[in-house]
Amino acid sequence: MTRKIVIAIDGPSASGKSTVGRRLAKRLGYRYLDTGAMYRVAALKAKELSIDSDDEDKLARVCAGMEIVFVHDGNEIKTFCNGKDVSEAIRKPEISALASEISSKKAVRDILVEMQRRMGAGGGVVAEGRDIGTVVFTEAELKFFLDSKPEERGKRRFEELMEKGIRVSLEETVAEMKGRDQRDRRRKLSPLHKAEDALVIDSTHMTIDGVVEKMLEEARRRISQGGNCQK
Ligand code: DC
């Protein structure tokens, strides 16, 4: 039987983690764990219930009651929370901002990290986020840190939002991206940084297919060798 490993993909917003992560999971027949979507669902719930983003007790209760499921739908992955499809609602800019804010709360992280570990138990999973290789799955057999220039990432996010009919300006999107990067990198809890044993991929001048192929090649090597990450 083929060994099923855990593949961690970390990196800043819109570095392409979700797109390549989904494709990589599909090619390997692995489950896909979008941890950013989980923080987004928590933000959506907090907003729906008008919970103050500083009220950690209430936020924790909401998080503990969330049952999140990711479902493959063609090339897409749908996010369900307690049976409801929230895939679109969690991508709205106001939810992005709130997700960034509440993801810095310890009570929220403690619950979601635990949930992520349960969802990844047994391997055969591609998990993406900010702290996957550094906190959630420190023993992951393969770790990537996917990065690219903020202007390029802002442009990609802008095009993604336009496609979904969400009207924003490019300048606004790039500025929002830089702000979120700073918050994610400077926060006290689980700041975004590269795990020592992660392989860095800079996707600024790479196509999505190029990134996926590179990751796939590395994944197959690790699966067959059973070795640890090398820098
Ligand atoms: O990857 P994303 O843009 O969907 O993530 C939404 C927010 O959640 C982002 O501001 C950072 C935060 N996040 C986090 O703190 N830890 C993770 N593992 C994933 C996302």
XYZ file of N, CA and C and ligand atoms in Angstrom:
713
model
N 0.842 -1.202 0.000
C 0.000 0.000 0.000
C 0.879 1.255 0.000
N 0.482 2.261 -0.795
C 1.287 3.484 -0.844
C 1.144 4.264 0.451
N 2.269 4.808 0.886
C 2.290 5.607 2.098
C 1.532 6.917 1.858
N 0.683 7.297 2.818
C -0.073 8.560 2.675
C 0.556 9.615 3.564
N 1.059 10.666 2.948
C 1.770 11.676 3.733
C 0.921 12.929 3.978
N 1.443 13.809 4.837
C 0.819 15.124 5.041
C 1.674 16.137 4.282
N 1.021 16.923 3.436
C 1.729 17.972 2.697
C 1.234 19.325 3.202
N 2.157 20.137 3.696
C 1.803 21.452 4.233
C 2.188 22.526 3.224
N 1.241 23.423 2.942
C 1.560 24.560 2.069
C 1.243 25.841 2.829
N 2.277 26.619 3.143
C 2.071 27.899 3.801
C 2.477 29.025 2.863
N 1.996 30.211 3.186
C 2.371 31.366 2.377
C 1.365 32.478 2.570
N 1.696 33.686 2.076
C 0.793 34.823 2.260
C -0.482 34.714 1.417
N -1.401 35.648 1.638
C -2.664 35.688 0.887
C -2.424 35.728 -0.610
N -3.264 35.013 -1.333
C -3.257 35.033 -2.796
C -1.923 34.639 -3.429
N -1.143 33.828 -2.723
C 0.104 33.351 -3.327
C -0.203 32.173 -4.248
N -1.459 31.752 -4.259
C -1.863 30.644 -5.129
C -2.006 29.334 -4.372
N -1.869 29.403 -3.052
C -1.931 28.181 -2.223
C -3.194 27.367 -2.479
N -4.346 28.078 -2.496
C -5.608 27.338 -2.636
C -5.693 26.640 -3.978
N -5.378 27.373 -5.046
C -5.485 26.784 -6.381
C -4.537 25.596 -6.532
N -3.275 25.785 -6.167
C -2.343 24.672 -6.346
C -2.628 23.554 -5.339
N -3.033 23.933 -4.143
C -3.339 22.933 -3.112
C -4.470 22.012 -3.548
N -5.524 22.625 -4.098
C -6.677 21.835 -4.571
C -6.247 20.879 -5.670
N -5.461 21.414 -6.636
C -5.045 20.561 -7.764
C -4.109 19.448 -7.312
N -3.218 19.797 -6.418
C -2.275 18.798 -5.923
C -3.039 17.677 -5.212
N -4.010 18.070 -4.383
C -4.804 17.073 -3.653
C -5.538 16.163 -4.638
N -6.099 16.763 -5.661
C -6.859 15.986 -6.641
C -5.954 14.995 -7.375
N -4.777 15.467 -7.797
C -3.853 14.601 -8.543
C -3.378 13.427 -7.683
N -3.222 13.681 -6.396
C -2.721 12.612 -5.515
C -3.852 11.769 -4.926
N -5.100 12.217 -5.132
C -6.249 11.533 -4.516
C -6.266 11.770 -3.003
N -5.774 12.961 -2.588
C -5.707 13.307 -1.171
C -6.874 14.217 -0.787
N -7.136 14.296 0.516
C -8.100 15.273 1.011
C -7.432 16.645 1.011
N -8.242 17.698 0.978
C -7.714 19.044 0.933
C -8.253 19.832 2.118
N -7.357 20.482 2.798
C -7.740 21.202 4.005
C -7.362 22.677 3.854
N -8.372 23.519 3.641
C -8.158 24.953 3.467
C -8.377 25.628 4.817
N -7.294 25.832 5.558
C -7.459 26.347 6.927
C -7.863 27.823 6.929
N -7.475 28.553 5.866
C -7.903 29.960 5.768
C -9.426 30.024 5.701
N -10.014 29.071 4.952
C -11.482 29.033 4.838
C -12.107 28.830 6.214
N -11.417 28.100 7.081
C -11.968 27.837 8.417
C -12.002 29.132 9.242
N -10.925 29.941 9.137
C -10.936 31.242 9.836
C -11.994 32.160 9.229
N -12.190 32.018 7.920
C -13.209 32.815 7.255
C -14.616 32.420 7.732
N -14.854 31.115 7.890
C -16.165 30.661 8.367
C -16.407 31.220 9.775
N -15.368 31.188 10.601
C -15.516 31.725 11.967
C -15.881 33.208 11.897
N -15.251 33.931 10.955
C -15.547 35.362 10.804
C -16.985 35.570 10.336
N -17.402 34.731 9.400
C -18.774 34.848 8.890
C -19.791 34.629 10.005
N -19.543 33.611 10.810
C -20.451 33.296 11.932
C -20.469 34.457 12.923
N -19.270 34.995 13.217
C -19.180 36.106 14.171
C -19.976 37.294 13.653
N -19.896 37.518 12.360
C -20.622 38.652 11.782
C -22.132 38.402 11.845
N -22.533 37.197 11.433
C -23.972 36.875 11.446
C -24.567 37.029 12.838
N -23.768 36.665 13.846
C -24.272 36.698 15.216
C -23.908 38.005 15.935
N -23.366 38.955 15.172
C -22.957 40.271 15.716
C -22.060 40.146 16.945
N -21.092 39.243 16.870
C -20.173 39.069 18.004
C -18.999 40.027 17.845
N -18.674 40.711 18.904
C -17.555 41.636 18.885
C -16.261 40.847 18.649
N -15.393 41.364 17.782
C -14.177 40.595 17.461
C -13.208 40.493 18.641
N -13.463 41.249 19.717
C -12.610 41.139 20.913
C -13.193 40.198 21.961
N -14.412 39.731 21.732
C -15.064 38.862 22.720
C -14.637 37.400 22.481
N -13.475 37.042 23.052
C -12.905 35.725 22.764
C -13.774 34.564 23.242
N -14.474 34.756 24.383
C -15.327 33.673 24.901
C -16.419 33.318 23.906
N -17.092 34.358 23.431
C -18.180 34.097 22.478
C -17.631 33.544 21.169
N -16.497 34.062 20.728
C -15.900 33.567 19.477
C -15.555 32.092 19.619
N -15.009 31.733 20.778
C -14.612 30.339 21.012
C -15.833 29.425 20.979
N -16.929 29.890 21.576
C -18.145 29.063 21.588
C -18.651 28.838 20.164
N -18.606 29.902 19.367
C -19.064 29.782 17.985
C -18.177 28.788 17.224
N -16.865 28.914 17.416
C -15.926 28.024 16.700
C -16.149 26.566 17.099
N -16.364 26.339 18.377
C -16.541 24.969 18.857
C -17.800 24.331 18.253
N -18.753 25.152 17.876
C -20.010 24.617 17.326
C -19.992 24.479 15.809
N -18.858 24.785 15.192
C -18.828 24.730 13.726
C -18.415 23.335 13.258
N -19.188 22.801 12.329
C -18.758 21.549 11.713
C -18.450 21.861 10.263
N -17.167 21.864 9.932
C -16.757 22.294 8.592
C -16.396 21.093 7.722
N -16.920 21.109 6.500
C -16.641 20.005 5.569
C -16.249 20.611 4.225
N -15.198 20.059 3.615
C -14.790 20.485 2.268
C -15.204 19.401 1.283
N -15.891 19.824 0.218
C -16.396 18.845 -0.746
C -15.862 19.168 -2.141
N -15.238 18.181 -2.801
C -14.778 18.373 -4.181
C -15.981 18.551 -5.087
N -15.931 19.589 -5.957
C -17.021 19.824 -6.896
C -16.351 20.191 -8.223
N -16.066 19.193 -9.060
C -15.281 19.417 -10.279
C -13.900 19.885 -9.854
N -13.480 21.053 -10.412
C -12.163 21.591 -10.044
C -12.239 22.467 -8.804
N -13.457 22.704 -8.346
C -13.653 23.569 -7.185
C -13.749 22.743 -5.911
N -13.605 23.460 -4.774
C -13.877 22.809 -3.499
C -14.910 23.679 -2.804
N -15.977 23.081 -2.382
C -17.013 23.845 -1.685
C -16.806 23.711 -0.183
N -17.087 24.809 0.515
C -16.960 24.807 1.973
C -18.355 24.800 2.592
N -18.610 23.816 3.422
C -19.902 23.726 4.121
C -19.679 23.923 5.613
N -20.587 24.692 6.232
C -20.534 24.810 7.688
C -21.895 24.396 8.224
N -21.911 23.419 9.063
C -23.158 22.862 9.614
C -24.188 22.638 8.505
N -23.712 22.044 7.413
C -24.612 21.660 6.321
C -24.926 22.754 5.315
N -24.467 23.983 5.569
C -24.797 25.082 4.659
C -23.589 25.450 3.799
N -23.824 25.637 2.490
C -22.745 26.021 1.580
C -22.402 27.500 1.794
N -21.193 27.756 2.307
C -20.795 29.138 2.607
C -19.637 29.582 1.698
N -19.372 28.787 0.643
C -18.213 29.020 -0.221
C -18.100 30.457 -0.718
N -19.220 31.039 -1.124
C -19.152 32.396 -1.675
C -19.134 33.447 -0.593
N -19.973 33.246 0.411
C -20.093 34.249 1.478
C -18.749 34.516 2.168
N -17.917 33.481 2.295
C -16.657 33.669 3.030
C -15.575 34.376 2.217
N -15.827 34.610 0.923
C -14.804 35.261 0.081
C -15.008 36.767 -0.017
N -16.063 37.292 0.595
C -16.320 38.736 0.502
C -15.216 39.502 1.236
N -14.801 40.682 0.679
C -13.718 41.458 1.298
C -13.920 41.741 2.791
N -15.157 42.026 3.204
C -15.362 42.350 4.635
C -15.080 41.128 5.510
N -15.329 39.933 4.959
C -15.049 38.705 5.725
C -13.543 38.440 5.740
N -12.847 38.794 4.647
C -11.375 38.648 4.622
C -10.774 39.473 5.749
N -11.236 40.702 5.871
C -10.676 41.600 6.892
C -10.973 41.067 8.297
N -12.207 40.622 8.509
C -12.594 40.126 9.836
C -11.861 38.811 10.165
N -11.659 37.974 9.147
C -10.953 36.698 9.369
C -9.523 36.980 9.827
N -8.904 37.980 9.201
C -7.535 38.331 9.577
C -7.513 38.798 11.040
N -8.517 39.572 11.405
C -8.579 40.100 12.769
C -8.789 38.985 13.802
N -9.791 38.150 13.580
C -10.075 37.139 14.610
C -9.069 35.990 14.612
N -8.313 35.865 13.514
C -7.321 34.781 13.503
C -6.142 35.098 14.429
N -6.113 36.324 14.968
C -5.032 36.645 15.909
C -5.448 36.342 17.355
N -6.672 35.829 17.545
C -7.161 35.530 18.907
C -6.807 34.092 19.308
N -6.216 33.971 20.486
C -5.744 32.659 20.939
C -6.873 31.632 21.031
N -8.016 32.061 21.608
C -9.123 31.111 21.802
C -9.592 30.537 20.462
N -9.594 31.383 19.454
C -10.029 30.948 18.121
C -8.996 29.974 17.540
N -7.715 30.347 17.621
C -6.665 29.492 17.056
C -6.620 28.128 17.746
N -6.732 28.135 19.081
C -6.652 26.864 19.810
C -7.694 25.880 19.279
N -8.917 26.363 19.120
C -9.994 25.465 18.676
C -9.814 25.044 17.218
N -9.479 26.001 16.375
C -9.352 25.646 14.958
C -8.134 24.758 14.677
N -7.038 24.996 15.378
C -5.846 24.153 15.167
C -6.158 22.703 15.558
N -6.858 22.539 16.676
C -7.253 21.209 17.133
C -8.141 20.517 16.089
N -9.090 21.303 15.571
C -10.011 20.789 14.548
C -9.209 20.359 13.299
N -8.220 21.183 12.935
C -7.407 20.879 11.742
C -6.603 19.596 11.947
N -6.073 19.411 13.152
C -5.285 18.192 13.414
C -6.178 16.958 13.303
N -7.408 17.081 13.808
C -8.343 15.951 13.694
C -8.640 15.669 12.225
N -8.846 16.733 11.450
C -9.196 16.552 10.043
C -8.026 15.974 9.236
N -6.801 16.188 9.712
C -5.632 15.705 8.968
C -5.105 14.369 9.477
N -5.736 13.866 10.516
C -5.235 12.619 11.124
C -5.216 11.483 10.109
N -4.151 10.721 10.129
C -4.069 9.559 9.229
C -3.371 9.874 7.921
N -3.079 11.157 7.661
C -2.357 11.531 6.442
C -3.227 11.502 5.202
N -2.579 11.551 4.030
C -3.325 11.610 2.774
C -4.036 12.944 2.659
N -3.316 14.001 3.085
C -3.960 15.311 3.102
C -3.001 16.411 2.633
N -3.564 17.366 1.895
C -2.830 18.574 1.534
C -3.483 19.684 2.343
N -2.703 20.292 3.256
C -3.277 21.342 4.107
C -2.585 22.655 3.800
N -3.385 23.713 3.672
C -2.752 25.002 3.395
C -3.191 26.088 4.345
N -2.272 27.031 4.599
C -2.594 28.119 5.528
C -1.396 29.000 5.785
N -1.223 29.383 7.065
C -0.098 30.252 7.426
C 0.849 29.567 8.412
N 0.302 28.611 9.168
C 1.065 28.000 10.268
C 1.030 26.479 10.187
N 0.799 25.958 8.996
C 0.615 24.511 8.868
C 1.921 23.762 9.144
N 3.008 24.230 8.521
C 4.289 23.561 8.733
C 4.951 23.949 10.046
N 4.585 25.111 10.602
C 5.255 25.604 11.810
C 4.522 25.250 13.099
N 3.188 25.050 13.025
C 2.405 24.789 14.243
C 1.481 23.567 14.120
N 0.649 23.568 13.091
C -0.411 22.540 13.004
C 0.167 21.153 12.740
N 0.939 21.029 11.671
C 1.546 19.732 11.337
C 3.063 19.907 11.252
N 3.687 20.026 12.429
C 5.140 20.244 12.445
C 5.889 19.016 11.905
N 5.224 17.844 11.990
C 5.870 16.612 11.518
C 5.502 16.271 10.075
N 4.877 17.209 9.366
C 4.477 16.928 7.975
C 5.689 16.437 7.178
N 5.468 15.430 6.360
C 6.581 14.838 5.595
C 7.086 15.778 4.507
N 6.191 16.679 4.053
C 6.593 17.603 2.988
C 5.987 18.980 3.253
N 6.859 19.999 3.254
C 6.401 21.365 3.531
C 6.832 22.307 2.411
N 5.871 23.124 1.970
C 6.195 24.147 0.981
C 5.887 25.519 1.561
N 6.664 26.518 1.145
C 6.319 27.908 1.446
C 6.185 28.598 0.098
N 4.933 28.922 -0.245
C 4.646 29.501 -1.557
C 4.526 31.014 -1.429
N 5.341 31.715 -2.193
C 5.365 33.177 -2.071
C 5.325 33.816 -3.454
N 4.997 35.108 -3.511
C 5.180 35.904 -4.728
C 5.010 37.365 -4.347
N 5.383 38.269 -5.235
C 5.369 39.702 -4.912
C 3.946 40.173 -4.579
N 3.788 41.101 -3.599
C 2.444 41.557 -3.210
C 1.649 42.159 -4.372
N 2.334 42.859 -5.288
C 1.615 43.464 -6.426
C 1.000 42.374 -7.297
N 1.752 41.295 -7.493
C 1.274 40.180 -8.313
C 0.098 39.493 -7.603
N 0.227 39.321 -6.300
C -0.832 38.660 -5.530
C -2.096 39.516 -5.511
N -1.902 40.860 -5.384
C -3.038 41.785 -5.384
C -3.780 41.712 -6.711
N -3.003 41.619 -7.792
C -3.605 41.554 -9.139
C -4.425 40.266 -9.268
N -3.852 39.172 -8.784
C -4.560 37.877 -8.873
C -5.852 37.917 -8.074
N -5.792 38.447 -6.842
C -6.992 38.494 -6.000
C -8.057 39.398 -6.638
N -7.581 40.524 -7.237
C -8.479 41.462 -7.901
C -9.229 40.740 -9.035
N -8.495 40.001 -9.865
C -9.124 39.291 -10.985
C -10.114 38.237 -10.497
N -9.739 37.580 -9.416
C -10.612 36.558 -8.815
C -11.939 37.176 -8.360
N -11.840 38.350 -7.695
C -13.042 39.017 -7.180
C -13.912 39.525 -8.322
N -13.265 40.066 -9.369
C -14.015 40.572 -10.524
C -14.805 39.435 -11.166
N -14.137 38.281 -11.298
C -14.779 37.112 -11.901
C -16.025 36.716 -11.120
N -15.960 36.906 -9.808
C -17.099 36.549 -8.963
C -18.129 37.672 -8.908
N -17.873 38.771 -9.650
C -18.821 39.880 -9.672
C -18.709 40.783 -8.452
N -17.615 40.627 -7.681
C -17.427 41.500 -6.517
C -16.604 42.703 -6.975
N -17.220 43.901 -6.939
C -16.587 45.104 -7.478
C -15.630 45.751 -6.485
N -14.363 45.818 -6.854
C -13.360 46.492 -6.021
C -12.355 47.120 -6.989
N -11.502 48.036 -6.483
C -10.480 48.578 -7.379
C -9.180 47.809 -7.155
N -8.312 47.855 -8.180
C -7.034 47.138 -8.083
C -6.185 47.721 -6.958
N -6.155 49.068 -6.884
C -5.333 49.745 -5.853
C -5.781 49.324 -4.460
N -7.108 49.314 -4.303
C -7.697 48.951 -3.016
C -7.305 47.508 -2.642
N -7.351 46.628 -3.644
C -7.048 45.218 -3.388
C -5.576 45.024 -3.015
N -4.679 45.721 -3.731
C -3.237 45.594 -3.424
C -2.963 46.145 -2.029
N -3.593 47.294 -1.701
C -3.378 47.915 -0.384
C -3.903 46.992 0.717
N -5.049 46.381 0.472
C -5.646 45.486 1.464
C -4.755 44.257 1.675
N -4.181 43.796 0.555
C -3.285 42.634 0.578
C -2.037 42.928 1.425
N -1.465 44.113 1.223
C -0.249 44.476 1.973
C -0.563 44.612 3.463
N -1.745 45.188 3.756
C -2.150 45.357 5.154
C -2.307 44.012 5.831
N -2.923 43.085 5.115
C -3.176 41.758 5.680
C -1.848 40.993 5.871
N -0.948 41.146 4.905
C 0.382 40.530 4.999
C 1.071 40.971 6.286
N 1.023 42.283 6.516
C 1.704 42.823 7.705
C 1.107 42.260 8.980
N -0.242 42.242 9.024
C -0.901 41.700 10.223
C -0.533 40.238 10.413
N -0.564 39.451 9.331
C -0.282 38.013 9.422
C 1.170 37.747 9.836
N 2.096 38.597 9.386
C 3.512 38.365 9.684
C 3.925 38.906 11.044
N 3.215 39.955 11.518
C 3.663 40.604 12.752
C 2.914 40.172 13.996
N 1.820 39.435 13.824
C 1.037 39.103 15.009
C 1.848 38.214 15.962
N 1.439 38.271 17.236
C 2.196 37.525 18.250
C 2.016 36.022 18.083
N 0.751 35.619 17.850
C 0.453 34.188 17.788
C 0.626 33.641 16.387
N 1.407 32.575 16.269
C 1.589 31.906 14.978
C 1.745 32.871 13.810
N 2.727 33.771 13.864
C 2.892 34.664 12.712
C 3.296 33.867 11.471
N 2.973 34.433 10.326
C 3.345 33.755 9.084
C 4.862 33.789 8.921
N 5.484 32.641 8.919
C 6.901 32.571 8.548
C 7.193 31.174 8.033
N 8.308 31.072 7.344
C 8.650 29.806 6.710
C 9.168 28.809 7.742
N 8.692 27.585 7.675
C 9.253 26.542 8.540
C 10.678 26.284 8.049
N 11.562 25.969 8.978
C 12.964 25.763 8.591
C 13.127 24.720 7.495
N 12.297 23.670 7.589
C 12.442 22.570 6.631
C 11.490 22.670 5.441
N 10.959 23.901 5.202
C 10.045 24.051 4.055
C 10.812 24.395 2.789
N 10.299 23.908 1.667
C 10.875 24.253 0.367
C 10.187 25.524 -0.115
N 10.963 26.547 -0.480
C 10.364 27.809 -0.937
C 10.110 27.748 -2.436
N 8.886 28.147 -2.822
C 8.596 28.289 -4.247
C 8.109 29.720 -4.456
N 8.804 30.482 -5.293
C 8.358 31.838 -5.616
C 7.598 31.749 -6.932
N 6.283 32.003 -6.849
C 5.431 31.771 -8.027
C 5.241 33.022 -8.882
N 5.984 34.119 -8.550
C 5.785 35.383 -9.286
C 5.833 35.169 -10.802
N 6.822 34.396 -11.254
C 6.955 34.212 -12.707
C 6.631 32.783 -13.129
N 5.828 32.109 -12.323
C 5.491 30.719 -12.671
C 4.002 30.585 -12.964
N 3.657 29.618 -13.814
C 2.244 29.355 -14.042
C 1.760 28.420 -12.922
N 0.431 28.353 -12.782
C -0.147 27.458 -11.778
C 0.280 26.018 -12.070
N 0.182 25.641 -13.350
C 0.561 24.275 -13.727
C 2.019 23.990 -13.374
N 2.869 24.995 -13.592
C 4.293 24.838 -13.291
C 4.505 24.567 -11.809
N 3.797 25.299 -10.973
C 3.931 25.121 -9.519
C 3.417 23.734 -9.121
N 2.254 23.354 -9.681
C 1.666 22.055 -9.326
C 2.608 20.913 -9.716
N 3.179 21.008 -10.921
C 4.081 19.937 -11.381
C 5.301 19.810 -10.476
N 5.834 20.968 -10.070
C 7.019 20.968 -9.205
C 6.686 20.311 -7.855
N 5.505 20.662 -7.324
C 5.093 20.097 -6.038
C 4.828 18.603 -6.157
N 4.205 18.229 -7.262
C 3.839 16.839 -7.485
C 5.089 15.957 -7.577
N 6.077 16.484 -8.284
C 7.345 15.761 -8.447
C 7.978 15.504 -7.070
N 7.988 16.558 -6.261
C 8.576 16.451 -4.920
C 7.762 15.485 -4.054
N 6.417 15.601 -4.163
C 5.540 14.741 -3.358
C 5.767 13.274 -3.710
N 5.845 12.965 -4.988
C 6.029 11.559 -5.410
C 7.358 11.014 -4.915
N 8.358 11.887 -4.951
C 9.683 11.484 -4.472
C 9.610 11.143 -2.984
N 8.948 12.022 -2.223
C 8.852 11.796 -0.775
C 8.025 10.554 -0.452
N 6.937 10.375 -1.207
C 6.063 9.228 -0.955
C 6.832 7.925 -1.193
N 7.609 7.906 -2.284
C 8.308 6.650 -2.580
C 9.541 6.445 -1.704
N 10.194 7.553 -1.322
C 11.420 7.414 -0.516
C 11.149 7.258 0.961
N 10.074 7.907 1.408
C 9.773 7.880 2.834
C 10.745 8.717 3.639
N 11.431 9.684 2.988
C 12.402 10.521 3.696
C 11.810 11.792 4.250
N 12.633 12.588 4.942
C 12.191 13.858 5.480
C 12.480 14.989 4.508
N 11.978 16.190 4.862
C 12.192 17.358 4.011
C 13.660 17.759 3.994
N 14.140 18.150 2.841
C 15.489 18.705 2.707
C 15.324 20.132 2.205
N 16.210 21.019 2.649
C 16.106 22.400 2.160
C 16.608 22.490 0.738
O -5.742 32.179 3.194
P -6.933 33.096 3.477
O -6.776 34.456 2.854
O -8.223 32.456 3.102
O -6.934 33.299 5.086
C -7.876 34.108 5.740
C -7.256 34.696 7.011
O -7.048 33.660 7.984
C -5.902 35.362 6.797
O -5.964 36.726 7.158
C -4.935 34.686 7.714
C -5.747 33.741 8.536
N -5.165 32.403 8.590
C -4.408 32.074 9.689
O -4.208 32.911 10.562
N -3.901 30.821 9.806
C -4.108 29.907 8.859
N -3.615 28.684 8.993
C -4.863 30.228 7.705
C -5.357 31.510 7.594
